[in-house]
Structure formats: C-alpha cells, structure tokens
C-alpha cells in the first residue's frame, strides 16, 4: 500500500505545466523521453521522488485498454495521457529533486522480463479526462 496522493486529471495537468516550465539543464533531461521508453541506463533514477500515483485502487487490477481516439499509438510522442487507461492507470508520477521535471513511470512485466518504463510529463495539453 502506498501513501502517495491519487492524482486526478487536473492534478496531473498541473504537474505537467510545472514540468514544462523548467528550463534548467539537468541530467534527467538528457534523453528524449517524450514517449514511453525503457528507462535508459544513464538516467539518474536516484534523483527522482514519487509525488503521486494514478493507481486509484491498489487492490484492483487495472485494465489494459488504451486510449487513442486520433490514431496515436502507445509509443507516439503525441499520444494522450489518459489516467484511467493503460499504461497510465499503473503509473506513479515522479519529480526530479534537482530541477523539478516530472515523469510518469510504471513497470512492464512479461513472462520472462521486467522493464521499468518512463515518459516525460511536460505537455499539459496531452492530459485528458477520458471516461
């Protein structure tokens, strides 16, 4: 069980706006994380602190339905960020302790692998409150 606050679309959008306003150079911003990717080995994960979660109920298994009303795909940089849909419904939101940039993170688990995935949260216009 986590004591992180559950973020709604407005809270997520506010974090995206805050993150988009950061202009300082930082090691966390060196890789292009505009779309979902495996966390790069060079990424400074130790700088991140979880600030919220999109997992509404830790006792409920979130679904795998994705939200792409305009033909985007999981790996699209302009894919909507829909908190009730995969993979967002499994994410925590982390902020860099150095610069304040925010990231969405979750763990992809398959039959024989575990992959920590990450996406920058810096485009508030992509956050949607889809049912």
Coordinates of N, CA and C in Angstrom, one line a residue:
X1 N 0.9 -1.2 0.0 CA 0.0 0.0 0.0 C 0.9 1.2 0.0
X2 N 0.5 2.3 -0.7 CA 1.3 3.5 -0.8 C 0.5 4.6 -0.1
X3 N 1.3 5.6 0.3 CA 0.7 6.8 0.9 C 0.8 8.0 0.0
X4 N 1.0 7.7 -1.3 CA 1.1 8.8 -2.3 C -0.3 9.2 -2.6
X5 N -0.5 10.5 -2.8 CA -1.8 11.0 -3.2 C -2.2 10.5 -4.6
X6 N -3.5 10.2 -4.7 CA -4.0 9.8 -6.1 C -4.3 11.0 -6.8
X7 N -3.7 11.1 -8.0 CA -3.9 12.4 -8.8 C -5.0 12.2 -9.8
X8 N -5.8 13.2 -9.9 CA -6.8 13.3 -11.0 C -6.2 14.0 -12.2
X9 N -7.0 14.2 -13.2 CA -6.5 14.8 -14.4 C -6.1 16.3 -14.2
X10 N -6.8 17.0 -13.3 CA -6.4 18.4 -13.0 C -5.0 18.4 -12.3
X11 N -4.9 17.5 -11.3 CA -3.6 17.5 -10.6 C -2.4 17.1 -11.5
X12 N -2.7 16.1 -12.4 CA -1.7 15.7 -13.4 C -1.3 16.8 -14.3
X13 N -2.4 17.5 -14.8 CA -2.1 18.6 -15.7 C -1.3 19.7 -15.0
X14 N -1.6 20.0 -13.8 CA -0.8 21.0 -13.0 C 0.7 20.6 -12.9
X15 N 0.9 19.3 -12.7 CA 2.3 18.8 -12.6 C 3.0 18.9 -14.0
X16 N 2.2 18.7 -15.1 CA 2.8 18.8 -16.4 C 3.1 20.2 -16.7
X17 N 2.3 21.2 -16.3 CA 2.5 22.6 -16.5 C 3.8 23.0 -15.8
X18 N 3.9 22.6 -14.5 CA 5.1 22.9 -13.7 C 6.3 22.4 -14.4
X19 N 6.2 21.1 -14.9 CA 7.4 20.5 -15.5 C 7.8 21.1 -16.8
X20 N 6.8 21.5 -17.6 CA 7.0 22.2 -18.9 C 7.7 23.5 -18.7
X21 N 7.5 24.2 -17.6 CA 8.1 25.5 -17.3 C 9.6 25.4 -16.9
X22 N 10.1 24.2 -16.6 CA 11.5 24.0 -16.2 C 12.4 24.2 -17.4
X23 N 13.4 25.1 -17.3 CA 14.3 25.3 -18.4 C 15.8 25.0 -18.0
X24 N 16.0 24.7 -16.7 CA 17.4 24.4 -16.2 C 17.9 23.1 -16.8
X25 N 19.2 23.1 -17.1 CA 19.9 21.9 -17.6 C 19.9 20.9 -16.4
X26 N 19.7 19.7 -16.7 CA 19.7 18.6 -15.7 C 20.0 17.3 -16.4
X27 N 20.6 16.4 -15.7 CA 20.9 15.1 -16.2 C 19.7 14.3 -16.5
X28 N 18.6 14.6 -15.8 CA 17.3 13.9 -16.1 C 16.7 14.2 -17.5
X29 N 17.1 15.3 -18.0 CA 16.6 15.8 -19.3 C 17.4 15.5 -20.5
X30 N 18.5 14.7 -20.3 CA 19.4 14.4 -21.4 C 18.8 13.5 -22.5
X31 N 18.0 12.5 -22.1 CA 17.5 11.6 -23.1 C 16.1 12.1 -23.5
X32 N 15.7 11.7 -24.7 CA 14.4 12.1 -25.2 C 13.4 11.1 -24.6
X33 N 12.6 11.6 -23.7 CA 11.6 10.8 -23.0 C 10.2 11.3 -23.4
X34 N 10.0 11.8 -24.6 CA 8.7 12.4 -25.0 C 7.6 11.3 -25.2
X35 N 8.1 10.1 -25.4 CA 7.1 8.9 -25.5 C 7.6 7.8 -24.6
X36 N 6.8 6.8 -24.4 CA 7.2 5.7 -23.5 C 8.4 5.0 -24.0
X37 N 9.3 4.8 -23.1 CA 10.6 4.1 -23.4 C 11.1 3.4 -22.2
X38 N 11.9 2.4 -22.4 CA 12.6 1.7 -21.3 C 13.5 2.8 -20.6
X39 N 13.5 2.8 -19.3 CA 14.4 3.8 -18.6 C 15.8 3.6 -19.0
X40 N 16.5 4.6 -19.6 CA 17.8 4.4 -20.0 C 18.8 4.1 -18.8
X41 N 19.8 3.3 -19.1 CA 20.7 3.0 -18.0 C 21.4 4.3 -17.5
X42 N 21.6 5.3 -18.3 CA 22.2 6.5 -17.9 C 21.3 7.5 -17.1
X43 N 20.0 7.2 -17.1 CA 19.0 8.0 -16.4 C 19.3 8.0 -14.9
X44 N 19.3 9.2 -14.3 CA 19.6 9.3 -12.9 C 18.4 9.1 -12.0
X45 N 17.9 7.8 -11.9 CA 16.7 7.5 -11.2 C 16.8 7.9 -9.7
X46 N 18.0 7.9 -9.2 CA 18.2 8.3 -7.8 C 17.8 9.7 -7.5
X47 N 17.7 10.6 -8.5 CA 17.2 12.0 -8.4 C 15.7 12.1 -8.3
X48 N 15.0 11.0 -8.6 CA 13.5 11.1 -8.6 C 12.9 10.7 -7.3
X49 N 11.8 11.4 -7.0 CA 11.0 11.2 -5.8 C 9.5 11.1 -6.3
X50 N 8.9 10.0 -5.9 CA 7.5 9.8 -6.2 C 6.6 10.9 -5.5
X51 N 5.8 11.6 -6.3 CA 4.9 12.7 -5.8 C 3.4 12.4 -5.9
X52 N 3.1 11.3 -6.6 CA 1.7 11.0 -6.7 C 1.5 9.7 -7.5
X53 N 0.3 9.2 -7.5 CA 0.0 8.0 -8.3 C -1.3 8.1 -9.1
X54 N -1.4 7.3 -10.1 CA -2.6 7.3 -10.9 C -3.3 6.0 -10.7
X55 N -2.7 5.1 -9.8 CA -3.4 3.8 -9.5 C -4.4 4.1 -8.4
X56 N -5.7 4.2 -8.9 CA -6.8 4.6 -8.0 C -7.0 3.6 -6.8
X57 N -6.9 2.3 -7.1 CA -7.2 1.3 -6.1 C -6.1 0.3 -6.1
X58 N -5.3 0.2 -5.1 CA -4.1 -0.7 -5.2 C -4.6 -2.2 -5.1
X59 N -5.9 -2.4 -4.7 CA -6.4 -3.8 -4.6 C -7.1 -4.2 -5.9
X60 N -7.2 -3.4 -6.8 CA -7.9 -3.7 -8.1 C -6.9 -3.8 -9.2
X61 N -7.0 -4.8 -10.0 CA -6.1 -4.9 -11.2 C -6.6 -4.0 -12.3
X62 N -5.7 -3.0 -12.6 CA -6.1 -2.0 -13.7 C -6.2 -2.7 -15.1
X63 N -7.0 -2.2 -15.9 CA -7.2 -2.8 -17.3 C -6.1 -2.5 -18.2
X64 N -6.1 -3.1 -19.4 CA -5.1 -2.9 -20.4 C -5.6 -2.1 -21.6
X65 N -6.8 -1.6 -21.6 CA -7.4 -0.8 -22.7 C -6.6 0.5 -22.8
X66 N -6.2 0.8 -24.0 CA -5.5 2.1 -24.3 C -6.5 3.1 -24.8
X67 N -6.1 4.4 -24.8 CA -7.0 5.5 -25.3 C -6.3 6.2 -26.4
X68 N -6.7 6.0 -27.6 CA -6.1 6.6 -28.8 C -7.2 7.1 -29.8
X69 N -8.0 8.1 -29.5 CA -9.1 8.4 -30.3 C -8.6 9.0 -31.7
X70 N -7.4 9.5 -31.8 CA -7.0 10.1 -33.0 C -5.9 9.3 -33.7
X71 N -5.9 8.0 -33.5 CA -5.0 7.1 -34.2 C -3.5 7.1 -33.7
X72 N -3.3 7.7 -32.5 CA -1.9 7.6 -32.0 C -1.7 6.1 -31.5
X73 N -0.5 5.9 -31.1 CA -0.2 4.5 -30.5 C 0.6 4.7 -29.2
X74 N 0.8 3.6 -28.5 CA 1.5 3.6 -27.2 C 2.8 4.4 -27.3
X75 N 3.5 4.2 -28.4 CA 4.9 4.8 -28.5 C 4.9 6.1 -29.1
X76 N 3.7 6.7 -29.4 CA 3.6 8.1 -30.0 C 3.9 9.2 -29.0
X77 N 4.7 10.1 -29.4 CA 5.0 11.3 -28.6 C 3.8 12.2 -28.3
X78 N 2.9 12.1 -29.2 CA 1.7 12.9 -29.0 C 0.5 12.1 -28.6
X79 N 0.7 10.9 -28.0 CA -0.4 10.1 -27.5 C -1.0 10.8 -26.3
X80 N -2.3 10.7 -26.1 CA -2.9 11.4 -25.0 C -2.5 10.7 -23.7
X81 N -2.5 11.4 -22.6 CA -2.2 10.9 -21.3 C -3.6 10.8 -20.6
X82 N -4.1 9.6 -20.6 CA -5.5 9.4 -20.1 C -5.3 8.5 -18.8
X83 N -5.4 9.1 -17.6 CA -5.2 8.4 -16.4 C -6.0 7.1 -16.1
X84 N -7.1 7.0 -16.7 CA -7.9 5.8 -16.5 C -7.6 4.6 -17.4
X85 N -6.6 4.9 -18.4 CA -6.3 3.9 -19.4 C -4.8 3.5 -19.3
X86 N -4.6 2.3 -19.8 CA -3.2 1.7 -19.8 C -2.3 2.6 -20.7
X87 N -1.1 2.8 -20.3 CA -0.4 2.3 -19.1 C -0.5 3.3 -17.9
X88 N -1.2 4.4 -18.1 CA -1.2 5.5 -17.1 C -1.9 5.0 -15.8
X89 N -2.9 4.1 -15.9 CA -3.6 3.6 -14.8 C -2.7 2.7 -13.9
X90 N -1.4 2.5 -14.2 CA -0.5 1.8 -13.4 C 0.7 2.6 -13.0
X91 N 0.6 3.9 -13.3 CA 1.8 4.8 -13.1 C 1.9 5.5 -11.7
X92 N 3.1 5.8 -11.4 CA 3.4 6.8 -10.3 C 3.9 8.0 -11.1
X93 N 3.8 9.1 -10.5 CA 4.4 10.3 -11.0 C 5.6 10.7 -10.1
X94 N 6.7 10.9 -10.8 CA 7.9 11.2 -10.0 C 8.5 12.6 -10.4
X95 N 9.1 13.3 -9.5 CA 9.7 14.6 -9.8 C 11.2 14.5 -9.5
X96 N 11.9 15.2 -10.3 CA 13.4 15.3 -10.1 C 13.7 16.2 -9.0
X97 N 14.4 15.8 -8.0 CA 14.8 16.6 -6.8 C 15.7 17.7 -7.2
X98 N 16.4 17.6 -8.3 CA 17.3 18.7 -8.8 C 16.6 19.8 -9.5
X99 N 15.8 19.5 -10.5 CA 15.2 20.5 -11.4 C 13.7 20.6 -11.3
X100 N 13.0 19.6 -10.8 CA 11.6 19.6 -10.7 C 10.8 19.1 -11.9
X101 N 11.5 18.6 -12.9 CA 10.8 18.0 -14.0 C 10.0 16.7 -13.5
X102 N 8.9 16.4 -14.1 CA 8.1 15.3 -13.7 C 8.1 14.2 -14.8
X103 N 7.9 13.0 -14.3 CA 7.9 11.8 -15.2 C 6.9 10.8 -14.8
X104 N 6.3 10.2 -15.7 CA 5.3 9.1 -15.5 C 6.2 7.8 -15.5
X105 N 5.9 6.9 -14.6 CA 6.7 5.6 -14.5 C 5.9 4.5 -14.1
X106 N 6.1 3.3 -14.7 CA 5.5 2.1 -14.3 C 6.4 0.9 -14.7
X107 N 6.1 -0.2 -14.2 CA 6.9 -1.4 -14.5 C 6.1 -2.3 -15.4
X108 N 6.6 -2.6 -16.6 CA 6.1 -3.5 -17.5 C 6.6 -4.9 -17.2
X109 N 5.7 -5.9 -16.9 CA 6.2 -7.2 -16.6 C 5.6 -8.2 -17.5
X110 N 6.5 -9.0 -18.1 CA 6.0 -10.1 -19.0 C 6.4 -11.4 -18.5
X111 N 6.3 -12.4 -19.3 CA 6.6 -13.8 -18.8 C 8.0 -14.0 -18.2
X112 N 9.0 -13.4 -18.9 CA 10.4 -13.6 -18.5 C 11.1 -12.3 -18.3
X113 N 10.5 -11.2 -18.2 CA 11.2 -9.9 -18.1 C 10.4 -8.9 -17.2
X114 N 11.2 -7.9 -16.8 CA 10.6 -6.8 -16.1 C 11.3 -5.6 -16.7
X115 N 10.5 -4.6 -17.1 CA 11.1 -3.4 -17.8 C 10.5 -2.1 -17.1
X116 N 11.3 -1.3 -16.6 CA 10.9 -0.1 -16.0 C 10.7 0.9 -17.1
X117 N 9.5 1.4 -17.3 CA 9.2 2.3 -18.4 C 9.0 3.8 -17.9
X118 N 9.3 4.7 -18.7 CA 9.3 6.1 -18.3 C 8.8 7.0 -19.5
X119 N 8.1 8.1 -19.2 CA 7.7 9.1 -20.1 C 7.7 10.5 -19.4
X120 N 8.2 11.5 -20.1 CA 8.2 12.8 -19.6 C 6.8 13.3 -19.4
X121 N 6.5 14.0 -18.4 CA 5.2 14.7 -18.1 C 5.5 16.2 -18.3
X122 N 5.4 16.6 -19.5 CA 5.8 18.0 -19.8 C 4.9 18.7 -20.9
X123 N 3.8 18.0 -21.2 CA 2.9 18.5 -22.2 C 1.5 18.5 -21.7
X124 N 1.1 19.5 -20.9 CA -0.2 19.6 -20.3 C -1.4 19.4 -21.2
X125 N -1.2 19.8 -22.5 CA -2.3 19.7 -23.4 C -2.6 18.2 -23.8
X126 N -1.7 17.3 -23.5 CA -2.0 15.9 -23.8 C -2.8 15.2 -22.7
X127 N -2.9 15.8 -21.5 CA -3.6 15.2 -20.4 C -5.1 15.3 -20.6
X128 N -5.8 14.2 -20.7 CA -7.2 14.2 -20.9 C -8.0 13.5 -19.8
X129 N -9.2 13.9 -19.6 CA -10.0 13.2 -18.6 C -11.0 12.4 -19.3
X130 N -10.5 11.3 -19.9 CA -11.4 10.4 -20.7 C -12.0 9.3 -19.8
X131 N -13.3 9.1 -20.0 CA -14.0 8.0 -19.3 C -13.7 6.7 -19.8

